[in-house]
Short mmCIF file of C-alpha atoms and ligand atoms in Angstrom, two decimals:
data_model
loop_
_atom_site.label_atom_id
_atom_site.label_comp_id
_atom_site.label_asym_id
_atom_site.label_seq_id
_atom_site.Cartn_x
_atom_site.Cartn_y
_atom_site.Cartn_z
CA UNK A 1 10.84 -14.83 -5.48
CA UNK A 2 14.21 -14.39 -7.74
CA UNK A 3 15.06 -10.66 -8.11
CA UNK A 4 12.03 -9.15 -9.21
CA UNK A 5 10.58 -6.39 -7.49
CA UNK A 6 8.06 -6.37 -4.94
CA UNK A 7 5.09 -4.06 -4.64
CA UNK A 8 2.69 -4.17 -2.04
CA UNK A 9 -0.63 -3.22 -2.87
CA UNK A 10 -4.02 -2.82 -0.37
CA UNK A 11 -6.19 -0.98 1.06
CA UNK A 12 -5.75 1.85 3.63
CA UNK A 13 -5.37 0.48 7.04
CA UNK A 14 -3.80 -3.46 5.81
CA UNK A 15 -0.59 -2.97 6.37
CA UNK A 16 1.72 -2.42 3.26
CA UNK A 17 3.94 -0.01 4.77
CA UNK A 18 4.91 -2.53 8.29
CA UNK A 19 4.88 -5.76 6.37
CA UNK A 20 7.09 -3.89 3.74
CA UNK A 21 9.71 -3.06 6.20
CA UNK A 22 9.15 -6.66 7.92
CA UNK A 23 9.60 -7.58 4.12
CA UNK A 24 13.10 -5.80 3.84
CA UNK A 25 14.52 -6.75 7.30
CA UNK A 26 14.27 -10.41 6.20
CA UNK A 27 15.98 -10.04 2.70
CA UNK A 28 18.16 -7.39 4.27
CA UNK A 29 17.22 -4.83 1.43
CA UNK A 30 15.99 -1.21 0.71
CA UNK A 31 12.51 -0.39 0.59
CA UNK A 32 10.03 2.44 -0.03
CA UNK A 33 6.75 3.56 1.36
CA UNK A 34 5.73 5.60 -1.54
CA UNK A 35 3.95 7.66 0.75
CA UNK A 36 6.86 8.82 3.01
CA UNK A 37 8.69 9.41 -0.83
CA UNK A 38 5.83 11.82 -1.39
CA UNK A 39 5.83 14.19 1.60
CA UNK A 40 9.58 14.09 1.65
CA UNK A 41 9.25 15.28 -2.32
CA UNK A 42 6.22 17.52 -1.74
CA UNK A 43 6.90 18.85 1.62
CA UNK A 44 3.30 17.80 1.95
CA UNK A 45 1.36 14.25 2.99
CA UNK A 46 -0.57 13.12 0.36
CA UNK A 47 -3.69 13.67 2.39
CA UNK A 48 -2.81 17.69 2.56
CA UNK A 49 -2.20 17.40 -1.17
CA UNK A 50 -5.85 15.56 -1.89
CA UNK A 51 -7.39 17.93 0.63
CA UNK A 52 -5.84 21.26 -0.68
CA UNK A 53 -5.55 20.03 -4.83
CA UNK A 54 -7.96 17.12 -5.10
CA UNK A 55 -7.51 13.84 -6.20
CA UNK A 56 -6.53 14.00 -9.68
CA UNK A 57 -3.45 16.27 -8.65
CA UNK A 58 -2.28 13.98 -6.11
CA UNK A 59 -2.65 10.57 -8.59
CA UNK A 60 -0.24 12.81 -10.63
CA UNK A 61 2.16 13.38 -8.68
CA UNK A 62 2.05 9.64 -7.23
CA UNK A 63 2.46 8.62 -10.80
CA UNK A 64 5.88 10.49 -11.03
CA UNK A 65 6.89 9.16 -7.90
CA UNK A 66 6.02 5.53 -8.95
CA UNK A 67 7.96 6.06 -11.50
CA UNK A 68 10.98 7.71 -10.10
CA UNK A 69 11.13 5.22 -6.85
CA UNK A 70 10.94 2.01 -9.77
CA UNK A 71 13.72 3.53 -11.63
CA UNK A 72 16.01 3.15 -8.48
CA UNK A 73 17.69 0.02 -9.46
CA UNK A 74 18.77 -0.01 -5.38
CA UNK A 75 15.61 0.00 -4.09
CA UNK A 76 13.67 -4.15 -3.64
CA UNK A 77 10.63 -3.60 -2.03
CA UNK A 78 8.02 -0.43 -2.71
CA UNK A 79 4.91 -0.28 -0.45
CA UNK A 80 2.58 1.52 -2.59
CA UNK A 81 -0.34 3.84 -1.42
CA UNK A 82 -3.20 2.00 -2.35
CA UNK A 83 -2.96 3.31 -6.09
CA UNK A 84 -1.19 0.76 -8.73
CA UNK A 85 1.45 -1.47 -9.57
CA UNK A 86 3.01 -2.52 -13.02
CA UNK A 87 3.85 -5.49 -14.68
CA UNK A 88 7.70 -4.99 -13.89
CA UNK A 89 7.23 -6.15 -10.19
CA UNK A 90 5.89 -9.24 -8.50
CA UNK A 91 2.78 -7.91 -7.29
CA UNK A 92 1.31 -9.13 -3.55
CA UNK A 93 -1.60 -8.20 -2.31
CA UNK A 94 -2.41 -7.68 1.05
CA UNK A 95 -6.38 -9.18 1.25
CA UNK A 96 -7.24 -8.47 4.94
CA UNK A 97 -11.10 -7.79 6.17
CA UNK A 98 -12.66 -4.85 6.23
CA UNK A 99 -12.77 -4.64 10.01
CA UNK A 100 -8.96 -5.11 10.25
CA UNK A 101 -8.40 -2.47 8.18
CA UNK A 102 -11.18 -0.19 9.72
CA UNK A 103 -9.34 -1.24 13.03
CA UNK A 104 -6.50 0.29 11.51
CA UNK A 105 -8.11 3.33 9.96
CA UNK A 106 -9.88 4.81 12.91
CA UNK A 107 -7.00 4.01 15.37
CA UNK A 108 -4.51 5.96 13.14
CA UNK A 109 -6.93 8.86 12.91
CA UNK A 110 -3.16 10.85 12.71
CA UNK A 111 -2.37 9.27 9.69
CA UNK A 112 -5.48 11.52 7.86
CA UNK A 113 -6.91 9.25 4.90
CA UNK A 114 -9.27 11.55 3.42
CA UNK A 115 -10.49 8.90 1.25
CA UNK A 116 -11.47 6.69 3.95
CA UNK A 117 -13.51 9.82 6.11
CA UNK A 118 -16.09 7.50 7.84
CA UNK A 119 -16.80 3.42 8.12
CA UNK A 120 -19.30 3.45 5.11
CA UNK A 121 -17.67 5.56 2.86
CA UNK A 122 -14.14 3.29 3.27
CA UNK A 123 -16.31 -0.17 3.27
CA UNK A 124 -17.57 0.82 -0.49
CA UNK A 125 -14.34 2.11 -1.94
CA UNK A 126 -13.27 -1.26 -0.11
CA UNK A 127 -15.37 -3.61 -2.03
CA UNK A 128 -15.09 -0.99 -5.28
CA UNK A 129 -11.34 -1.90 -5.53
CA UNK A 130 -11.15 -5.43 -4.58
CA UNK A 131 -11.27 -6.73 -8.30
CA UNK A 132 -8.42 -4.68 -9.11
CA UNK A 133 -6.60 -5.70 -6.12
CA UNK A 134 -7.09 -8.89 -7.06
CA UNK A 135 -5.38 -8.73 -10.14
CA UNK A 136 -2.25 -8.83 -8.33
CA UNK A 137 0.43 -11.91 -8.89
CA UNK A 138 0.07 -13.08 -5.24
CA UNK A 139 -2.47 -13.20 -2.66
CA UNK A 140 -1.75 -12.85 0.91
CA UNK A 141 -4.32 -13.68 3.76
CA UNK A 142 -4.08 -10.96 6.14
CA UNK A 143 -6.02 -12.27 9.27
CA UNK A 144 -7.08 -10.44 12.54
CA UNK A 145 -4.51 -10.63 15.04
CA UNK A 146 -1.69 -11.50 12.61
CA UNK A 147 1.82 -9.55 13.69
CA UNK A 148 3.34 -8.04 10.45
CA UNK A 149 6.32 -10.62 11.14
CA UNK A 150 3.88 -13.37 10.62
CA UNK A 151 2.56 -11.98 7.08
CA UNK A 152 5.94 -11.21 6.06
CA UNK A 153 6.92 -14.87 6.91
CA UNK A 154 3.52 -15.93 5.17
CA UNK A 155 4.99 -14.22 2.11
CA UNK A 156 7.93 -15.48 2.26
CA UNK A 157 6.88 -19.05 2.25
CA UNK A 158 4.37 -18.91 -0.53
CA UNK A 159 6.51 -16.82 -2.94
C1 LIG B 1 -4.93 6.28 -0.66
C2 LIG B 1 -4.21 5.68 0.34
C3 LIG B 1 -3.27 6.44 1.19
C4 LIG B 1 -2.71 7.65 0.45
C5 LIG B 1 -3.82 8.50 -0.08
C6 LIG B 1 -4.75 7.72 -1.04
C7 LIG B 1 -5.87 5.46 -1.43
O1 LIG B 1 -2.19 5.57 1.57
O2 LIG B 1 -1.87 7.26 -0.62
O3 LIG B 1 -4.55 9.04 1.02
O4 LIG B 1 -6.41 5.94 -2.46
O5 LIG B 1 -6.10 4.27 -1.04
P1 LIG B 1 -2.40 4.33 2.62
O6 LIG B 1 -2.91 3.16 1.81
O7 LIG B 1 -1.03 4.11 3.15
O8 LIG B 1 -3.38 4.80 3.64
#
């Protein structure tokens, strides 16, 4: 794994943000939900900022913030918000059914993913990103059932 950085990339409802801190609890480092960086930045969740600005405003901002949290030499392990990921960082990607992560969505109806507003709107920006998601250094089987301790220990072993 030697001392690049990891990103976590996936879509909503996979699991970047527990396996992330799973992640960091192992290697006993700092990590970032790019998410949590935004609404502690903004003073808004990115879903108030897509809702109120639209889309394009909020990839903006998550840009800057990419950028910013990368530049902190301190911080390992970023779990990004289904956006991107550059060639600086050893890229993983979370591959886990659509179900699992539907599971996920509609269970965490708090966590407001405008993006992802009913099952067949999520299942075809699902499939629309998978070829980009796939692009990613690493691929990481995300089955039903599996505890984030078991992915991060999945990840551990294959990287
Ligand atoms: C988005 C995912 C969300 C959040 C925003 C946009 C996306 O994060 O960044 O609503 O485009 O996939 P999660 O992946 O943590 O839900």
């Amino acid at each position: 794994m030697n001392d690049r950085r990891i990103v976590l990339v996936g879509f909503m409802g996979c699991g970047k943000t527990s396996v992330a801190e799973a992640l960091a609890h192992h290697l006993g480092c700092e990590m970032v939900d790019l998410d949590s960086f935004i609404i502690k930045r903004e003073g808004r969740s990115p879903a108030e900022i897509i809702e109120q600005d639209g889309e394009s405003a909020f990839r903006d901002l998550e840009s800057l913030a990419l950028r910013d949290v990368l530049q902190a030499r301190s911080v390992r392990i970023v779990a990004l918000g289904g956006g991107t990921w550059t060639i600086h960082c050893l890229s993983i990607w979370l591959d886990a059914p659509f179900e699992v992560c539907w599971d996920h969505i509609s269970e965490h109806r708090e966590a407001n993913r405008p993006l992802a507003p009913d099952r067949d709107t999520a299942e075809i920006r699902y499939r629309s990103r998978r070829a980009d998601y796939a692009l990613a250094d690493e691929r990481i089987v995300a089955n039903p059932g599996e505890s984030s301790e078991i992915i991060a220990k999945k990840i551990l072993a294959q990287t």
